[in-house]
Short mmCIF file of C-alpha atoms in Angstrom, two decimals:
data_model
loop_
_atom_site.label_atom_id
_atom_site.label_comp_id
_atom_site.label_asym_id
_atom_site.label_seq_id
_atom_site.Cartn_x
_atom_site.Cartn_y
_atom_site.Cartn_z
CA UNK A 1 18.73 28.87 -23.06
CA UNK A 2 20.19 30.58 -20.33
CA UNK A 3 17.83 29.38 -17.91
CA UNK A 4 19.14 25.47 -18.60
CA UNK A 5 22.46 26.64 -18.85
CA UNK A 6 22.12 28.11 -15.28
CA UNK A 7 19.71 26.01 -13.77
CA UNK A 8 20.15 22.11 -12.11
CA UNK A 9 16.10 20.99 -12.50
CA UNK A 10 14.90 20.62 -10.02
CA UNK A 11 15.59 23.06 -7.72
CA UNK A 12 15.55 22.70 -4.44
CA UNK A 13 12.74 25.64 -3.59
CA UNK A 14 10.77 28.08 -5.86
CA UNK A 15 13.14 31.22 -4.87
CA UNK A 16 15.71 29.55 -6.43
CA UNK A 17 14.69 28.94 -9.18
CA UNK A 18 12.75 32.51 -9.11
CA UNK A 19 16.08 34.36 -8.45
CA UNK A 20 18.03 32.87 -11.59
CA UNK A 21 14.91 33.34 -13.88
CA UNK A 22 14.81 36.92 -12.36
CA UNK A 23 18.69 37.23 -12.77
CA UNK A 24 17.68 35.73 -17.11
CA UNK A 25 15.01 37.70 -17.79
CA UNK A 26 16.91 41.48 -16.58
CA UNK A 27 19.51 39.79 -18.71
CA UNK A 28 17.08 39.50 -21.36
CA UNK A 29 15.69 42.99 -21.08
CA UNK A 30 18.64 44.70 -20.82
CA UNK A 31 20.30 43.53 -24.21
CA UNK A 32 16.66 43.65 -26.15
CA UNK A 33 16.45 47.33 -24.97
CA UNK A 34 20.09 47.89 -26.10
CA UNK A 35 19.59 46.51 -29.53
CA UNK A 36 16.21 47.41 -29.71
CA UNK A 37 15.06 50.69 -32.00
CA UNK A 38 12.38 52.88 -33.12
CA UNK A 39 9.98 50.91 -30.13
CA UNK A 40 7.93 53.84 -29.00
CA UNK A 41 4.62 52.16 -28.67
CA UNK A 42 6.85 49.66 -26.52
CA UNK A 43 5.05 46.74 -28.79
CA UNK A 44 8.26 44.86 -28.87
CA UNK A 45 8.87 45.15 -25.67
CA UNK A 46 5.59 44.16 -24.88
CA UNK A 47 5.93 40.88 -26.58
CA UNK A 48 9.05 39.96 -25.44
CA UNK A 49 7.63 40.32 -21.87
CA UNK A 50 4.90 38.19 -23.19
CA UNK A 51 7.38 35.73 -24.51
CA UNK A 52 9.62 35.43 -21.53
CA UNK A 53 6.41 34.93 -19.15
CA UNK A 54 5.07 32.03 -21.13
CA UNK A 55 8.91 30.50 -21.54
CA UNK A 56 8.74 31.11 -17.33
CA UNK A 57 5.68 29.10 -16.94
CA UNK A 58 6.90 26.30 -19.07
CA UNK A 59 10.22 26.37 -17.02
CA UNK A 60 8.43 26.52 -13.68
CA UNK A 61 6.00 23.22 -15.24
CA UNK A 62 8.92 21.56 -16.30
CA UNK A 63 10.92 22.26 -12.72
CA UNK A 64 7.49 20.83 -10.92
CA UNK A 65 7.94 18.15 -13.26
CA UNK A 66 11.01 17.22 -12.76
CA UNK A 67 11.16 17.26 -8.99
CA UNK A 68 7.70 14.90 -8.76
CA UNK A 69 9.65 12.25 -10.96
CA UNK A 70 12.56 12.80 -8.35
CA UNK A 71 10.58 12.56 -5.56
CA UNK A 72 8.37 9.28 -6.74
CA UNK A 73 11.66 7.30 -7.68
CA UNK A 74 12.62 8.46 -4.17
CA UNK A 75 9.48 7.27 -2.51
CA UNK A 76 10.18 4.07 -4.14
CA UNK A 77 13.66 4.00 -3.09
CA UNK A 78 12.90 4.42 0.36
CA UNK A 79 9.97 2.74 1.20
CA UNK A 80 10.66 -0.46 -0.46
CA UNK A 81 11.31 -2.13 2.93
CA UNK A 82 8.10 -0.99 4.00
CA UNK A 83 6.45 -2.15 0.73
CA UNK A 84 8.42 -5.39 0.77
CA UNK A 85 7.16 -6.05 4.66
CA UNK A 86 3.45 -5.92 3.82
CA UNK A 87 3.73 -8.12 0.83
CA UNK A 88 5.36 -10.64 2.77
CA UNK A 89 2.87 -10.33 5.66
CA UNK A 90 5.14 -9.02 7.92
CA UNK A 91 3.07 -6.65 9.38
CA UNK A 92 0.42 -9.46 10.03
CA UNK A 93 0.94 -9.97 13.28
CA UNK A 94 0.29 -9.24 17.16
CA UNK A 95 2.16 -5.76 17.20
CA UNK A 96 2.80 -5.46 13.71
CA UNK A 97 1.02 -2.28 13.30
CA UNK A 98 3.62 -0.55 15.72
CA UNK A 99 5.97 -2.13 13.81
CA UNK A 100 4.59 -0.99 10.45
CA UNK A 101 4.34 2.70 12.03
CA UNK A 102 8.03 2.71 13.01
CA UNK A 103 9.27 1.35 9.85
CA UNK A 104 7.23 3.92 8.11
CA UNK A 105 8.69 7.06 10.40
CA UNK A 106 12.05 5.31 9.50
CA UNK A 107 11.41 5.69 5.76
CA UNK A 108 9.85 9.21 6.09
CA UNK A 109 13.43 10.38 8.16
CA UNK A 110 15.27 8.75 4.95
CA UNK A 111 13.14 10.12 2.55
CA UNK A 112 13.93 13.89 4.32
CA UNK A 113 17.35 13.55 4.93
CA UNK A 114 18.15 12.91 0.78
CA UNK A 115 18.82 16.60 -1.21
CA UNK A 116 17.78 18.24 -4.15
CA UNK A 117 14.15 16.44 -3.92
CA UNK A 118 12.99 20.22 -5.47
CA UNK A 119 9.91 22.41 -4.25
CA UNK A 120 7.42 19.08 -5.22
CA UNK A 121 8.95 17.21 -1.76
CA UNK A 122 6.33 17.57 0.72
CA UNK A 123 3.34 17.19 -1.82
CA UNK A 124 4.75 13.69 -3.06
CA UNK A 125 5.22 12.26 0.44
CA UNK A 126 1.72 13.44 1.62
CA UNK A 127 0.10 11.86 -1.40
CA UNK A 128 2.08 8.83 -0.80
CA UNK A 129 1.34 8.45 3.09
CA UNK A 130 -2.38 9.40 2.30
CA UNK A 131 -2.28 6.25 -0.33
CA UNK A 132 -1.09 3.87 2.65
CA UNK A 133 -3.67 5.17 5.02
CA UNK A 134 -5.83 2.09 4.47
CA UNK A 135 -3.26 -0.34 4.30
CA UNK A 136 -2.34 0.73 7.61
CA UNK A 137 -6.15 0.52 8.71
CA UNK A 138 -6.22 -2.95 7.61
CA UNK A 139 -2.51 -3.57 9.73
CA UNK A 140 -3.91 -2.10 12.61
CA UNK A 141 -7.40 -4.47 12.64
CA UNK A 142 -5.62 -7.33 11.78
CA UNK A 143 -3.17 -6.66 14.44
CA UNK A 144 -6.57 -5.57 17.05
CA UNK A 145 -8.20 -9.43 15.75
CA UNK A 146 -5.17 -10.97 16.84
CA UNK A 147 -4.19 -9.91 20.11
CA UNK A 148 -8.24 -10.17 20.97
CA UNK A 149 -7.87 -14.16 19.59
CA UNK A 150 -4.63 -14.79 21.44
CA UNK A 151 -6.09 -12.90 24.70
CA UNK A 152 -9.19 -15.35 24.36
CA UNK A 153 -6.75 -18.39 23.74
CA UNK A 154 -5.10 -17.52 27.19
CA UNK A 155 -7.90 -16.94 29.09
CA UNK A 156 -9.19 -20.19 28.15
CA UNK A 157 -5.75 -22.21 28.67
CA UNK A 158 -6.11 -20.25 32.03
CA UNK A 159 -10.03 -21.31 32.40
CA UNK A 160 -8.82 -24.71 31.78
CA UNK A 161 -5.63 -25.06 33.58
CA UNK A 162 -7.79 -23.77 36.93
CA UNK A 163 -10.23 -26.10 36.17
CA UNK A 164 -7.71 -29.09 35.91
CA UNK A 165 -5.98 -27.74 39.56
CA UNK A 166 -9.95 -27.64 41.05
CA UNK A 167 -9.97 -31.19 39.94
CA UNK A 168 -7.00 -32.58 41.06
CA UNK A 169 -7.82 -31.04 44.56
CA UNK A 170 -11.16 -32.75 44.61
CA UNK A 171 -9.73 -36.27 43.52
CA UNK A 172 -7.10 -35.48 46.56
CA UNK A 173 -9.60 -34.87 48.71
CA UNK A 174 -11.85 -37.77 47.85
CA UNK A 175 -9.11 -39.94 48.33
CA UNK A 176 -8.41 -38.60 51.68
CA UNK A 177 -11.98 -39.10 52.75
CA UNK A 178 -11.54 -43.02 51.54
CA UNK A 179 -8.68 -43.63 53.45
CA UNK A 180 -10.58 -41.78 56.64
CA UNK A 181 -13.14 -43.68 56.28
CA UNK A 182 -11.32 -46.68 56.00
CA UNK A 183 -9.85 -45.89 59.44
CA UNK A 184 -13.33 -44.90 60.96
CA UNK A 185 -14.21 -48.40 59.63
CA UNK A 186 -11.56 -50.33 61.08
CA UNK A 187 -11.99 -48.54 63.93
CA UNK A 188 -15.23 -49.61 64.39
CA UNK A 189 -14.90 -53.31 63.57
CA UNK A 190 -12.02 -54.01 66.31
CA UNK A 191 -14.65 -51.96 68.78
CA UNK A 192 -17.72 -54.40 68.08
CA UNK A 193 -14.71 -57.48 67.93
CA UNK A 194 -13.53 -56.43 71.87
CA UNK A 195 -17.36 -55.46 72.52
CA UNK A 196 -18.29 -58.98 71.80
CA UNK A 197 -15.22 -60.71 73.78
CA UNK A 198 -15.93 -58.47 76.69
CA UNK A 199 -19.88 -59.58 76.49
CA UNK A 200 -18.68 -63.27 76.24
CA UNK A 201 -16.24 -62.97 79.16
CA UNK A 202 -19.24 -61.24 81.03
CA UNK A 203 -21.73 -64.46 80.54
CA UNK A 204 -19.04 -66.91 81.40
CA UNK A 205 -18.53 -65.11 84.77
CA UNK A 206 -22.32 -65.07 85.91
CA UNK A 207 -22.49 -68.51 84.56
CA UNK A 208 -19.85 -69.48 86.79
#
């Protein structure tokens, strides 16, 4: 009775709560052996020992107890952003695993910085983050899958946009070659057209 009178569960480490059931059960002792009489064989004082031992280790249970229930509501609290992300596919993304880790770190600093989580803390978190471990596998391959698709998409927008320049350069040049050898063509025709006036103007002269 003393112990809940004294004692806000749960504590926040096992000293704590050690030093208040120490400060109890002295208490305890030192009014039995007051009132106490005719105890030679110490048999009374034997089960009151045995008494105050088993009400510690219900005490101690029920402080474990009570700081796991604090801690899960906790780890529900604070992570519900996180757990709120992933159902909506947030994290389903290219660089939504670094996104997912920093969210996660952000929840972990929240979850530290609230008080009176009690000696059960650290074991609640670890259990927790070891529970998301393959949800954050399955982030980080979706997220891997991605980027490799998207990579592959540029490098064949790339591929293709090269190939379309390499084109265009050879329809350039093909048209340049036309219009040269249109020229070399001309060129040739008005040379045959004054060859054959200066033949003709040759003939007339011997004819003459």
């Amino acid at each position: 009775k003393e112990m809940a009178q004294r004692v806000t569960y749960p504590t926040v480490t096992l000293k704590e709560f050690l030093d208040v059931h120490a400060a109890c059960e002295k208490e305890a002792i030192q009014i039995f052996m007051e009132r106490s009489f005719k105890d030679d064989t110490f048999e009374f004082q034997k089960r009151l020992m045995s008494n105050l031992n088993a009400k510690s280790e219900k005490l101690i249970q029920k402080n474990e107890r009570e700081s796991s229930n604090c801690c899960k509501a906790l780890i529900q609290e604070m992570f519900k952003t996180v757990e709120d992300g992933i159902s909506a596919g947030k994290y389903s993304r290219t660089g939504g695993y670094q996104q997912f880790m920093e969210d996660q770190q952000a929840a972990v600093r929240r979850y530290n910085q609230a008080p009176r989580k009690g000696i059960k803390a650290d074991e609640v978190l670890e259990e927790y983050l070891k529970g998301q471990k393959s949800m954050a596998e399955v982030i980080l391959q979706t997220d891997v899958a991605l980027y490799k698709c998207e990579k592959d998409i540029e490098d064949e927008q790339l591929r293709a946009k090269a190939a379309e320049m390499e084109k265009q350069v050879m329809e350039k040049r093909l048209v340049e070659l036309e219009k040269m050898m249109e020229v070399q063509k001309s060129s040739y025709e008005e040379y045959i057209k004054q060859l054959m006036v200066q033949m003709e103007v040759d003939r007339n002269k011997r004819y003459c």
